[in-house]
Coordinates of C-alpha atoms and ligand atoms in Angstrom, one line a residue:
Chain W
M105 CA 74.0 79.7 106.3
S106 CA 71.9 80.1 103.2
T107 CA 70.4 77.6 101.1
P108 CA 70.9 78.8 97.4
T109 CA 68.7 76.7 95.7
A110 CA 67.4 79.8 94.1
S111 CA 69.6 80.5 92.4
S112 CA 70.9 76.7 91.2
G113 CA 69.5 76.8 88.0
R114 CA 71.7 79.8 86.8
G115 CA 74.4 77.4 87.6
G116 CA 74.4 75.8 83.8
R117 CA 74.9 79.2 81.9
F118 CA 78.2 80.5 84.1
V119 CA 79.9 76.8 83.8
R120 CA 79.5 76.8 80.3
R121 CA 81.3 80.8 80.1
I122 CA 83.6 79.7 82.9
A123 CA 84.8 76.2 80.8
G124 CA 85.0 79.0 77.9
R125 CA 87.0 81.2 79.9
L126 CA 89.1 79.0 81.4
A127 CA 89.9 78.0 77.3
G128 CA 91.1 81.1 76.6
S129 CA 88.8 82.2 74.7
E130 CA 88.5 85.7 74.1
A131 CA 85.6 87.0 77.2
V132 CA 82.8 89.5 75.7
P133 CA 81.8 91.9 77.9
G134 CA 78.7 89.7 79.0
D135 CA 80.9 87.6 80.1
T136 CA 82.9 89.3 82.1
W137 CA 80.3 91.1 84.2
D138 CA 78.8 87.6 85.0
A139 CA 81.7 86.9 86.8
V140 CA 81.4 90.7 88.8
L141 CA 78.2 89.3 89.2
L142 CA 79.8 85.7 91.2
A143 CA 82.5 86.3 92.6
R144 CA 79.8 89.1 94.7
H145 CA 77.1 87.2 94.9
Q146 CA 74.7 87.7 97.6
D147 CA 75.3 83.2 99.6
R148 CA 78.7 82.5 98.2
P149 CA 81.2 81.7 100.9
Y150 CA 83.1 84.5 102.8
P151 CA 85.8 83.5 105.5
L152 CA 83.5 82.5 108.3
D153 CA 81.6 79.5 105.8
Y154 CA 85.5 78.8 105.1
I155 CA 86.5 78.5 108.5
A156 CA 83.6 76.4 110.3
R157 CA 84.2 73.5 108.0
L158 CA 88.3 73.3 107.0
M159 CA 88.5 73.9 111.3
P160 CA 85.5 73.4 113.6
D161 CA 87.8 74.2 116.3
F162 CA 88.7 78.0 115.6
E163 CA 90.0 81.0 118.3
E164 CA 88.9 84.5 116.5
L165 CA 91.3 87.0 117.9
H166 CA 89.3 91.1 118.1
G167 CA 91.5 93.6 118.2
D168 CA 94.3 95.6 117.0
R169 CA 95.3 96.5 120.8
L170 CA 95.8 100.3 119.9
K171 CA 91.8 101.5 119.1
G172 CA 89.4 99.0 118.3
D173 CA 88.9 96.0 116.5
D174 CA 87.2 95.0 112.6
P175 CA 84.3 92.8 111.8
A176 CA 85.6 93.4 108.4
I177 CA 88.4 91.0 109.5
V178 CA 88.5 88.8 111.0
A179 CA 91.4 86.5 112.3
G180 CA 92.5 83.4 114.1
I181 CA 94.3 80.6 114.8
G182 CA 92.6 77.2 113.9
R183 CA 93.3 73.6 113.9
Y184 CA 93.4 71.9 110.5
H185 CA 95.0 68.8 109.6
G186 CA 96.3 67.7 112.5
A187 CA 98.7 70.8 113.2
P188 CA 97.9 75.2 113.7
L189 CA 96.8 77.1 111.2
A190 CA 96.5 80.9 111.3
V191 CA 93.7 82.4 108.8
I192 CA 92.8 86.0 108.2
G193 CA 90.3 86.8 105.5
Q194 CA 87.6 89.9 105.0
Q195 CA 83.8 89.6 105.6
K196 CA 81.2 90.4 104.2
G197 CA 78.1 90.4 106.2
R198 CA 74.9 88.9 104.3
D199 CA 71.2 90.6 105.5
A200 CA 71.1 93.8 105.3
Q201 CA 72.4 94.6 109.2
D202 CA 75.3 92.3 108.7
R203 CA 76.5 94.2 105.9
A204 CA 76.6 97.0 107.6
Y205 CA 78.6 95.4 111.0
R206 CA 80.7 94.0 108.2
N207 CA 81.2 97.3 106.3
F208 CA 80.5 95.6 102.9
G209 CA 83.6 94.2 104.1
M210 CA 85.8 97.6 103.4
P211 CA 88.8 97.6 105.4
S212 CA 89.7 99.9 107.9
P213 CA 93.2 100.7 109.2
E214 CA 92.0 98.9 112.4
G215 CA 91.2 95.1 110.5
Y216 CA 95.2 95.3 108.8
R217 CA 96.6 95.4 112.8
K218 CA 94.2 92.7 113.9
G219 CA 96.3 91.0 110.7
M220 CA 99.7 92.2 111.9
R221 CA 99.1 91.1 115.6
L222 CA 98.6 87.6 113.9
M223 CA 101.2 88.0 111.1
D224 CA 103.4 88.7 113.9
L225 CA 101.9 85.6 116.1
C226 CA 102.8 83.4 113.4
E227 CA 106.2 84.2 113.1
R228 CA 106.8 84.1 117.2
L229 CA 105.3 80.6 117.3
E230 CA 106.1 78.4 113.1
I231 CA 102.8 78.8 112.4
P232 CA 101.9 78.6 108.5
L233 CA 99.6 82.4 107.4
V234 CA 96.1 81.5 105.3
T235 CA 94.5 85.0 104.1
L236 CA 91.2 84.8 102.7
I237 CA 90.3 87.8 100.2
D238 CA 87.5 89.5 99.4
T239 CA 87.0 93.4 99.4
P240 CA 85.6 95.7 97.3
G241 CA 88.2 97.4 98.2
A242 CA 89.3 99.4 101.9
F243 CA 87.3 101.7 103.6
P244 CA 87.4 105.4 101.8
G245 CA 87.1 107.6 105.0
A246 CA 88.2 110.2 106.9
D247 CA 88.7 108.7 109.7
A248 CA 90.1 106.2 108.1
E249 CA 92.5 107.6 106.2
E250 CA 93.9 110.2 109.7
R251 CA 94.4 106.3 111.4
G252 CA 96.4 105.9 109.3
Q253 CA 94.9 103.5 105.9
G254 CA 97.6 103.2 103.5
G255 CA 100.7 103.0 106.6
A256 CA 98.4 100.3 107.4
I257 CA 98.1 98.1 103.9
A258 CA 101.4 99.7 102.8
R259 CA 102.8 97.7 106.7
S260 CA 100.4 94.6 105.6
M261 CA 102.7 94.1 102.5
L262 CA 106.6 93.9 103.9
M263 CA 105.5 92.8 107.4
M264 CA 104.1 89.5 104.8
L265 CA 106.9 89.5 102.4
R266 CA 109.2 88.8 105.1
L267 CA 107.8 86.5 106.9
R268 CA 109.4 83.2 108.1
V269 CA 106.6 80.8 107.9
P270 CA 104.4 79.8 105.1
T271 CA 102.2 81.5 103.3
V272 CA 99.0 81.3 101.5
A273 CA 96.5 84.1 99.9
V274 CA 93.4 82.8 98.3
I275 CA 90.8 85.6 96.6
I276 CA 88.0 83.8 96.9
G277 CA 85.6 86.6 95.8
E278 CA 86.2 90.3 95.0
G279 CA 89.6 90.5 95.5
S280 CA 90.5 95.1 94.7
S281 CA 92.3 97.8 94.8
G282 CA 95.3 97.6 97.9
G283 CA 92.5 97.1 100.3
A284 CA 92.7 93.5 98.8
L285 CA 96.3 92.6 97.9
A286 CA 97.2 94.3 101.6
L287 CA 96.7 90.1 102.5
G288 CA 97.8 89.3 99.0
V289 CA 102.0 89.3 99.0
A290 CA 102.0 85.5 99.3
D291 CA 104.0 82.0 98.4
R292 CA 101.2 81.3 96.2
V293 CA 98.1 83.7 95.2
V294 CA 95.1 81.4 94.2
M295 CA 91.9 82.1 92.8
L296 CA 88.5 80.6 93.1
E297 CA 87.0 79.9 89.7
N298 CA 84.8 82.4 89.8
A299 CA 86.6 85.3 92.0
T300 CA 87.9 88.2 90.3
Y301 CA 90.9 89.9 91.1
S302 CA 91.6 94.1 89.7
V303 CA 93.1 97.5 90.5
I304 CA 89.9 99.2 91.7
S305 CA 85.9 97.9 90.9
P306 CA 83.9 98.5 88.3
E307 CA 82.0 101.1 89.7
G308 CA 85.1 102.7 91.2
A309 CA 86.4 102.7 87.4
S310 CA 83.7 103.8 85.3
A311 CA 83.4 106.6 87.9
I312 CA 86.5 107.7 87.3
L313 CA 88.0 106.7 83.6
W314 CA 84.3 107.6 82.0
R315 CA 83.5 109.7 84.3
D316 CA 80.1 108.1 84.5
A317 CA 79.2 105.7 87.0
S318 CA 76.5 103.5 84.7
K319 CA 79.6 101.8 82.7
A320 CA 80.6 99.4 85.5
K321 CA 80.5 96.5 83.0
L322 CA 81.9 98.5 79.6
A323 CA 84.8 98.6 82.6
A324 CA 84.7 94.3 83.8
A325 CA 85.6 94.0 79.8
A326 CA 88.5 96.3 80.1
F327 CA 89.9 95.4 83.5
K328 CA 89.3 91.4 82.5
P329 CA 90.2 91.0 85.5
T330 CA 89.1 86.5 85.1
A331 CA 90.5 84.0 87.8
A332 CA 91.4 82.4 83.8
N333 CA 93.6 85.7 82.9
C334 CA 95.0 86.3 85.6
Y335 CA 96.3 82.7 85.9
R336 CA 97.6 83.9 82.6
W337 CA 99.4 86.9 83.4
G338 CA 100.8 85.3 86.2
V339 CA 99.8 86.6 89.1
A340 CA 98.1 84.0 90.3
D341 CA 99.8 81.0 90.5
A342 CA 96.8 78.2 90.7
V343 CA 92.9 78.0 89.6
V344 CA 90.7 76.6 92.0
P345 CA 87.6 74.8 91.0
E346 CA 84.2 75.5 92.6
P347 CA 81.5 73.5 92.2
E348 CA 79.4 72.9 89.9
G349 CA 77.5 75.9 89.3
G350 CA 79.5 78.0 91.5
A351 CA 80.6 78.6 95.1
H352 CA 77.6 80.0 96.1
S353 CA 75.1 76.7 95.6
A354 CA 77.1 74.5 97.6
H355 CA 79.1 75.4 101.0
D356 CA 80.5 72.4 101.4
E357 CA 81.4 71.0 99.0
A358 CA 83.7 74.6 98.4
A359 CA 85.4 74.0 101.0
R360 CA 85.9 71.3 100.6
L361 CA 87.9 71.5 97.3
L362 CA 90.1 74.4 98.7
D363 CA 90.5 72.0 101.5
G364 CA 92.4 69.8 98.9
Y365 CA 95.0 72.5 97.2
L366 CA 95.2 74.7 100.9
S367 CA 96.1 71.0 102.7
R368 CA 98.8 70.2 99.8
T369 CA 100.1 73.5 99.6
I370 CA 101.3 74.6 102.7
R371 CA 102.5 70.8 103.2
E372 CA 104.5 71.5 99.7
L373 CA 105.9 74.8 101.4
Q374 CA 107.1 73.3 104.6
A375 CA 108.8 71.7 102.5
L376 CA 110.7 74.3 100.3
P377 CA 114.1 75.6 103.3
L378 CA 113.2 79.2 104.8
A379 CA 116.1 81.0 102.3
E380 CA 114.7 79.3 98.9
R381 CA 111.3 79.8 99.8
R382 CA 110.9 83.5 100.9
R383 CA 113.3 83.7 96.9
Q384 CA 110.8 83.0 95.3
R385 CA 108.2 84.9 97.4
R386 CA 109.8 87.9 96.3
E387 CA 110.9 86.9 92.8
R388 CA 107.0 85.8 91.9
F389 CA 106.4 89.9 92.9
R390 CA 109.3 91.8 92.0
R391 CA 108.7 89.9 88.0
L392 CA 105.2 90.7 87.6
G393 CA 104.6 94.6 84.3
A394 CA 104.1 94.4 81.3
M395 CA 106.5 96.7 79.3
R396 CA 108.3 98.0 76.3
E397 CA 112.0 98.7 76.2
A398 CA 113.0 101.7 74.5
T399 CA 114.9 100.6 70.9
S400 CA 117.3 104.0 71.3
A401 CA 117.2 104.9 74.7
Chain K
M28 CA 117.5 132.7 98.9
S29 CA 114.8 136.3 98.2
R30 CA 111.6 136.3 99.4
R31 CA 110.8 139.3 97.7
P32 CA 108.3 139.6 95.1
I33 CA 109.6 139.1 92.3
S34 CA 106.4 140.1 89.5
I35 CA 103.3 141.0 90.0
S36 CA 100.3 140.9 88.6
I37 CA 99.0 144.3 86.6
D38 CA 94.7 141.9 88.5
R39 CA 96.4 141.7 92.1
L40 CA 98.1 145.3 92.4
R41 CA 94.2 146.3 91.1
G42 CA 93.0 143.9 94.4
K43 CA 90.7 141.8 91.0
R44 CA 90.8 138.3 91.5
P45 CA 90.7 136.4 87.4
A46 CA 87.9 136.0 85.9
T47 CA 86.3 131.9 86.5
G48 CA 86.0 132.4 82.8
P49 CA 88.6 130.4 80.3
A50 CA 92.5 130.4 82.2
R51 CA 94.1 133.6 81.0
R52 CA 96.9 132.8 78.5
L53 CA 100.5 133.7 79.3
P54 CA 103.1 133.7 77.3
G55 CA 105.1 131.2 77.3
D56 CA 106.8 129.3 80.3
E57 CA 105.0 132.3 82.8
R58 CA 103.0 131.6 85.5
S59 CA 100.3 132.5 87.2
C60 CA 99.7 131.5 91.4
P61 CA 96.6 129.7 92.1
H62 CA 96.7 130.9 95.3
C63 CA 97.4 134.8 95.2
Q64 CA 97.7 135.2 91.5
S65 CA 101.1 136.3 91.6
H66 CA 103.0 136.0 88.1
F67 CA 106.5 135.3 87.3
R68 CA 108.7 134.3 84.7
A69 CA 109.4 131.1 84.5
E70 CA 113.8 131.8 84.8
E71 CA 112.2 133.5 88.8
M72 CA 109.6 130.9 89.0
E73 CA 113.4 128.9 88.3
R74 CA 115.1 130.6 90.3
N75 CA 112.6 130.4 93.3
C76 CA 112.4 126.5 93.0
Y77 CA 108.4 125.9 91.7
V78 CA 107.5 128.0 94.6
C79 CA 105.5 131.5 94.8
A80 CA 107.7 134.8 95.7
V81 CA 104.7 136.1 97.5
C82 CA 102.4 133.1 99.1
D83 CA 104.7 130.1 99.5
H84 CA 102.8 128.2 97.0
H85 CA 104.2 124.9 96.0
F86 CA 103.9 124.8 91.9
G87 CA 104.6 121.3 90.7
M88 CA 107.6 119.8 89.2
T89 CA 108.9 117.8 86.8
A90 CA 111.0 114.4 87.5
R91 CA 114.3 116.0 85.4
Q92 CA 113.5 119.9 87.5
R93 CA 113.0 118.4 90.4
L94 CA 115.8 115.0 89.0
D95 CA 118.1 119.1 89.0
H96 CA 116.5 120.8 92.0
L97 CA 117.8 118.4 95.0
A98 CA 121.6 117.5 92.6
G99 CA 122.3 121.0 92.7
G100 CA 122.6 121.8 88.8
E101 CA 125.2 119.1 87.9
P102 CA 124.0 115.5 86.2
W103 CA 122.6 112.3 87.1
E104 CA 122.6 109.0 85.8
E105 CA 119.6 107.9 84.6
I106 CA 118.7 104.6 85.4
G107 CA 116.1 102.5 83.5
G108 CA 115.4 104.9 81.5
E109 CA 115.3 102.3 78.5
L110 CA 112.1 100.6 79.5
R111 CA 108.4 102.3 78.2
A112 CA 105.2 101.7 79.2
A113 CA 103.3 98.3 77.1
D114 CA 99.1 98.0 77.1
P115 CA 99.7 94.3 78.6
L116 CA 95.7 94.8 78.5
R117 CA 94.6 96.1 75.2
F118 CA 93.1 98.5 76.9
V119 CA 90.8 101.5 76.2
D120 CA 89.0 103.3 78.0
L121 CA 87.4 107.5 76.5
E122 CA 90.7 106.5 74.7
P123 CA 93.2 103.4 73.9
Y124 CA 95.8 103.6 76.8
T125 CA 98.2 103.5 73.8
E126 CA 96.9 106.6 72.0
R127 CA 97.0 108.5 76.1
V128 CA 100.5 107.5 76.2
R129 CA 101.4 108.6 72.3
A130 CA 100.6 111.4 73.5
A131 CA 102.5 111.3 77.1
E132 CA 105.1 111.0 76.0
A133 CA 105.2 113.3 73.3
K134 CA 105.0 116.2 75.9
G135 CA 109.1 115.2 76.5
A136 CA 108.6 113.1 79.6
T137 CA 109.4 109.0 79.6
E138 CA 107.1 107.3 82.1
A139 CA 106.6 108.3 85.4
M140 CA 108.3 108.3 86.8
I141 CA 112.8 108.5 86.6
S142 CA 115.4 107.2 88.7
A143 CA 118.6 109.0 88.4
Y144 CA 122.1 108.2 91.3
L145 CA 122.8 111.9 91.4
E146 CA 124.9 113.4 95.1
I147 CA 123.1 115.3 97.4
E148 CA 124.7 119.1 99.5
G149 CA 127.9 115.7 98.1
Q150 CA 126.1 112.8 99.3
P151 CA 125.9 110.2 97.1
C152 CA 122.6 108.0 96.6
V153 CA 119.6 107.4 94.0
V154 CA 116.2 109.2 93.6
S155 CA 112.9 108.2 92.3
A156 CA 111.1 110.7 91.5
M157 CA 107.7 111.4 89.9
E158 CA 106.0 113.1 87.0
F159 CA 102.8 114.2 87.8
G160 CA 102.3 115.4 84.0
F161 CA 102.5 111.6 82.8
L162 CA 99.1 110.5 83.2
G163 CA 98.4 111.6 86.7
G164 CA 101.8 110.3 88.1
S165 CA 100.0 107.3 87.9
M166 CA 101.8 103.6 89.1
G167 CA 101.8 101.0 86.1
S168 CA 104.5 99.0 84.7
V169 CA 107.2 100.6 84.0
V170 CA 107.3 102.8 87.4
G171 CA 107.4 99.3 89.5
E172 CA 110.5 98.5 87.6
R173 CA 112.4 101.8 87.7
F174 CA 111.6 102.3 91.4
A175 CA 112.6 98.5 91.7
R176 CA 116.0 99.1 89.6
A177 CA 116.6 102.1 91.8
A178 CA 116.5 100.4 94.9
E179 CA 119.3 97.5 93.5
F180 CA 121.3 100.2 92.8
A181 CA 121.4 102.0 95.3
V182 CA 122.1 98.3 96.9
A183 CA 124.8 97.3 95.0
R184 CA 126.5 101.2 95.5
N185 CA 125.9 101.7 98.6
V186 CA 124.3 104.6 98.7
P187 CA 120.4 105.7 100.6
L188 CA 117.5 105.2 98.4
I189 CA 115.3 108.7 98.1
S190 CA 111.7 109.2 96.2
V191 CA 109.8 112.1 95.2
T192 CA 105.4 111.1 94.9
S193 CA 103.5 113.0 92.6
S194 CA 101.4 110.6 91.9
G195 CA 97.2 109.9 91.9
G196 CA 97.7 105.8 92.2
A197 CA 97.3 102.8 90.6
R198 CA 97.5 103.0 86.9
M199 CA 94.2 102.3 86.4
Q200 CA 95.1 100.7 81.9
E201 CA 97.3 98.4 83.0
G202 CA 94.2 96.4 85.7
V203 CA 95.5 94.1 87.6
L204 CA 98.9 94.1 86.8
A205 CA 99.7 97.9 88.5
L206 CA 98.1 96.8 91.0
M207 CA 100.7 94.8 91.3
Q208 CA 103.8 96.9 91.6
M209 CA 102.9 98.0 94.7
A210 CA 103.7 94.9 95.6
K211 CA 106.8 95.3 93.7
T212 CA 107.8 99.0 95.5
I213 CA 107.8 95.9 98.6
V214 CA 110.1 93.6 97.6
A215 CA 112.2 96.8 96.5
L216 CA 112.4 98.0 100.4
D217 CA 113.3 94.8 102.1
E218 CA 116.0 94.3 99.5
L219 CA 116.6 97.7 101.1
A220 CA 116.4 96.5 104.1
D221 CA 118.0 93.9 103.5
A222 CA 121.7 95.8 102.8
R223 CA 121.1 97.9 105.7
L224 CA 120.4 101.4 103.3
P225 CA 118.3 104.1 104.5
F226 CA 115.3 105.0 102.7
V227 CA 114.4 108.5 102.3
M228 CA 110.2 110.1 101.0
V229 CA 109.5 113.2 100.0
L230 CA 105.7 113.9 99.7
A231 CA 105.2 116.4 97.0
H232 CA 102.0 117.1 96.1
P233 CA 100.2 115.4 95.5
T234 CA 100.1 111.5 96.9
T235 CA 97.3 109.3 97.2
G236 CA 95.6 105.7 96.0
G237 CA 98.2 102.5 95.6
V238 CA 101.2 105.1 95.8
W239 CA 100.4 106.0 99.5
A240 CA 99.3 102.6 100.1
S241 CA 102.7 100.9 99.1
F242 CA 106.8 102.1 99.3
A243 CA 105.3 106.2 100.5
S244 CA 104.7 105.7 103.4
L245 CA 107.2 103.6 104.1
G246 CA 109.8 105.7 104.5
D247 CA 112.7 105.1 107.3
V248 CA 112.4 109.4 107.1
T249 CA 109.2 111.1 106.0
Y250 CA 108.9 114.5 104.4
A251 CA 106.4 116.5 103.1
E252 CA 106.3 119.2 101.1
P253 CA 103.8 122.0 102.2
G254 CA 100.2 122.2 101.0
A255 CA 100.5 118.6 99.2
L256 CA 97.8 116.4 99.9
I257 CA 99.0 112.6 100.9
A258 CA 96.0 110.5 101.6
F259 CA 94.4 107.1 100.1
S260 CA 91.4 108.0 99.0
G261 CA 91.0 111.1 97.5
P262 CA 88.4 114.1 99.2
R263 CA 85.1 113.6 96.2
V264 CA 85.5 109.8 96.4
I265 CA 85.0 109.2 100.4
E266 CA 82.6 112.5 99.8
Q267 CA 81.1 109.9 98.0
T268 CA 81.0 107.0 100.4
T269 CA 80.3 108.3 103.0
H270 CA 78.5 111.4 102.0
E271 CA 80.7 112.9 105.4
K272 CA 81.9 117.2 105.2
L273 CA 85.9 117.1 104.9
P274 CA 87.1 119.8 106.5
A275 CA 88.8 122.2 104.3
N276 CA 92.2 121.1 104.6
F277 CA 91.5 117.4 104.8
G278 CA 94.6 115.3 104.1
L279 CA 96.6 118.1 103.4
A280 CA 101.0 117.9 105.0
E281 CA 100.1 120.2 107.4
R282 CA 97.2 117.9 108.9
Q283 CA 99.2 114.9 107.8
F284 CA 102.4 115.8 110.3
E285 CA 99.5 116.8 113.1
H286 CA 98.3 112.6 112.7
G287 CA 101.3 111.9 112.7
H288 CA 101.5 110.7 109.2
V289 CA 104.9 112.4 109.1
D290 CA 108.2 113.4 109.8
A291 CA 108.1 117.0 109.2
V292 CA 106.5 119.5 106.4
V293 CA 109.7 121.4 104.5
D294 CA 109.9 124.0 102.1
R295 CA 110.8 123.2 98.3
R296 CA 113.7 126.1 98.7
E297 CA 115.4 124.2 102.5
L298 CA 114.7 120.4 100.7
P299 CA 117.9 119.7 99.1
A300 CA 120.6 121.2 102.7
R301 CA 117.6 118.9 105.0
L302 CA 118.4 116.2 101.8
G303 CA 122.0 116.1 103.0
R304 CA 121.5 117.2 106.9
L305 CA 119.5 113.6 107.0
L306 CA 121.3 111.3 104.4
G307 CA 124.7 113.3 106.9
I308 CA 123.6 111.5 109.5
L309 CA 122.7 108.3 108.6
E310 CA 126.2 108.2 106.9
Q311 CA 127.9 104.8 108.8
P312 CA 131.2 104.8 109.5
P313 CA 134.6 102.4 107.4
R314 CA 133.1 98.9 109.5
D315 CA 135.5 96.3 110.0
E316 CA 136.6 94.9 105.9
S317 CA 136.2 90.9 107.3
Q318 CA 132.6 91.6 107.4
S319 CA 131.1 94.1 105.4
L320 CA 130.8 94.5 100.9
A321 CA 133.1 92.7 99.6
S322 CA 131.9 89.9 101.3
Q323 CA 128.0 90.5 101.5
L324 CA 128.1 91.5 97.6
A325 CA 129.8 88.5 96.4
Q326 CA 127.2 86.9 98.4
N327 CA 124.1 89.0 96.4
G328 CA 125.6 87.8 93.5
S329 CA 125.7 84.8 93.9
E330 CA 121.9 84.5 94.9
R331 CA 121.0 87.3 92.3
A332 CA 122.5 84.9 89.5
A333 CA 120.6 81.5 91.2
R334 CA 117.2 84.3 91.1
M335 CA 118.4 84.2 87.1
A336 CA 119.1 81.2 86.7
Q337 CA 115.8 80.5 88.4
A338 CA 113.1 82.7 85.8
L339 CA 114.7 80.8 82.9
P340 CA 112.9 77.6 83.5
S341 CA 109.5 79.8 83.7
L342 CA 110.1 82.3 80.2
S343 CA 108.5 80.2 77.6
R344 CA 105.7 79.4 80.0
R345 CA 105.1 83.1 80.0
L346 CA 105.5 84.4 77.2
R347 CA 103.6 82.1 75.3
G348 CA 100.7 83.2 77.1
R349 CA 101.2 87.1 77.2
P350 CA 99.2 89.3 75.2
A351 CA 101.2 90.4 71.3
D352 CA 101.7 93.3 72.1
A353 CA 103.7 92.4 75.2
T354 CA 106.7 92.3 76.6
Y355 CA 107.2 90.6 79.5
H356 CA 110.5 91.0 81.4
P357 CA 110.4 88.2 84.0
S358 CA 113.8 88.2 84.1
R359 CA 115.9 91.6 86.6
G360 CA 119.3 91.9 87.6
H361 CA 119.8 94.8 85.4
S362 CA 120.6 97.0 88.1
G363 CA 123.8 98.9 87.4
S364 CA 123.2 98.5 83.2
Ligands
ZN213 ZN1 101.5 132.4 95.3

């Protein structure tokens, strides 16, 4: 665990900007880019940091029982407020070696299949599921393609949609592309205050839409991927506050704030009848979108 | 169907490949095969289902051509045809999204997918066909909604759903709302599964990104057209990210078949017969009325009414936050309209 004192001086500036965003003011490009950088801050807590604070008794599971284990996804079961809870999270590394080991948080099909293994366990043992999303996207590799990257993401979404247990998806850092959404089809989808959620990373969009790798800032401003905007669009159901200065400046406090939201939300979801919970989950994703109707069709 | 060459270009007869400069302009609707340079008139193309009569190269097809082909020239009934793209992010890259949409609409298509009720070889079904010519067949809110309405229409009529994909993936200009369409298609397929109805996929060139990573990967039976690129990440992205040297046939239908990701590679000229036969195999004999359709539909109906009622209180809150030029459609139950 790092001690991010060096960066805490930037906190005041960030907080002011975040306050402006949450108040609904129109973001200027620099603001959005700051949000992207903050969501990717190397000292930001990752799933294992939250797990260590929220669930001292945690059993991590490894392997997809088909091919191997993907370190970009951690999955396991822990004791949470007197009951079992399952967690699937996208894990990045902090130093160069660890980053490479975690493949920069870009999951392979084995990672999603390990997650589905855990979802199956949740279903049989009636254990609620929390996913912690933080990825620049699923890994783009030839091997990953041949082992079914697309199908793994699609099946992970379908399996999450069908679960009979309560599910909460938390975007804790950067949620980019289908690689993030694979773990995001939950009863409640929430974002940490400084998290981002988008169809593609700003760098990817820059290369494709601007045909110029250096336009990531412009892309970020165009996508407006902040928590406040995602809440406004109905993509996020709630925004969980972070400690002053951002989650990277105080991991314990960040975990405490998330704990407050999670424990209450899981209780609320458990109080709903199963049929109602599933109806709401489907309806939540069924209605998302923006379109016009032709006047004379 | 004849495979005899219908017309061959002069260049090819002379063994000459066209110069690599600007493509030779062909009169009217005539097209030249990118693989063997054979040259066909529009009516020859249509007669051969837009497949090269010399080398079997499968040309792209518009969604309308695809539906006409599958319906055997019979009329089809469009579902959700009134839906048009909005611009929720007021998105501008090299040009404004609204301009891109306007230019794409001016070419004749209304969006990157057409859903329709039709019969394939006498088998009634719903088909969602994608239009690569409309912004690269990208999946935005309208594509997601038309797909969902197709599935709901199929449930209402108790018929199978077929989708023919041709798409570069999610429509980036609609941002995270485009991403959410992947989940919307999954919800639609889950409703289809609840009604015990089959979903048949036909992967046409290309099927990539968020389309391959959502409904296109979930066919109960999955066919692919010869030579179609099928991938989550395209070859260019992979080469740039990992610096891998990819084989020439990377991601192509034939290789995806070898790796177990598709059930069969089917020549387009045989597709209607193959689909018709498959739907015939899957057709259920009439069931005992006491536990069948009528009671199921009644149940569905009340569920749907409850859903609509549920959507009402949230409507005003959602409208307040919407961008000025976009209309949100939080309600549903339009299927069948
Ligand atoms: Zn040819």
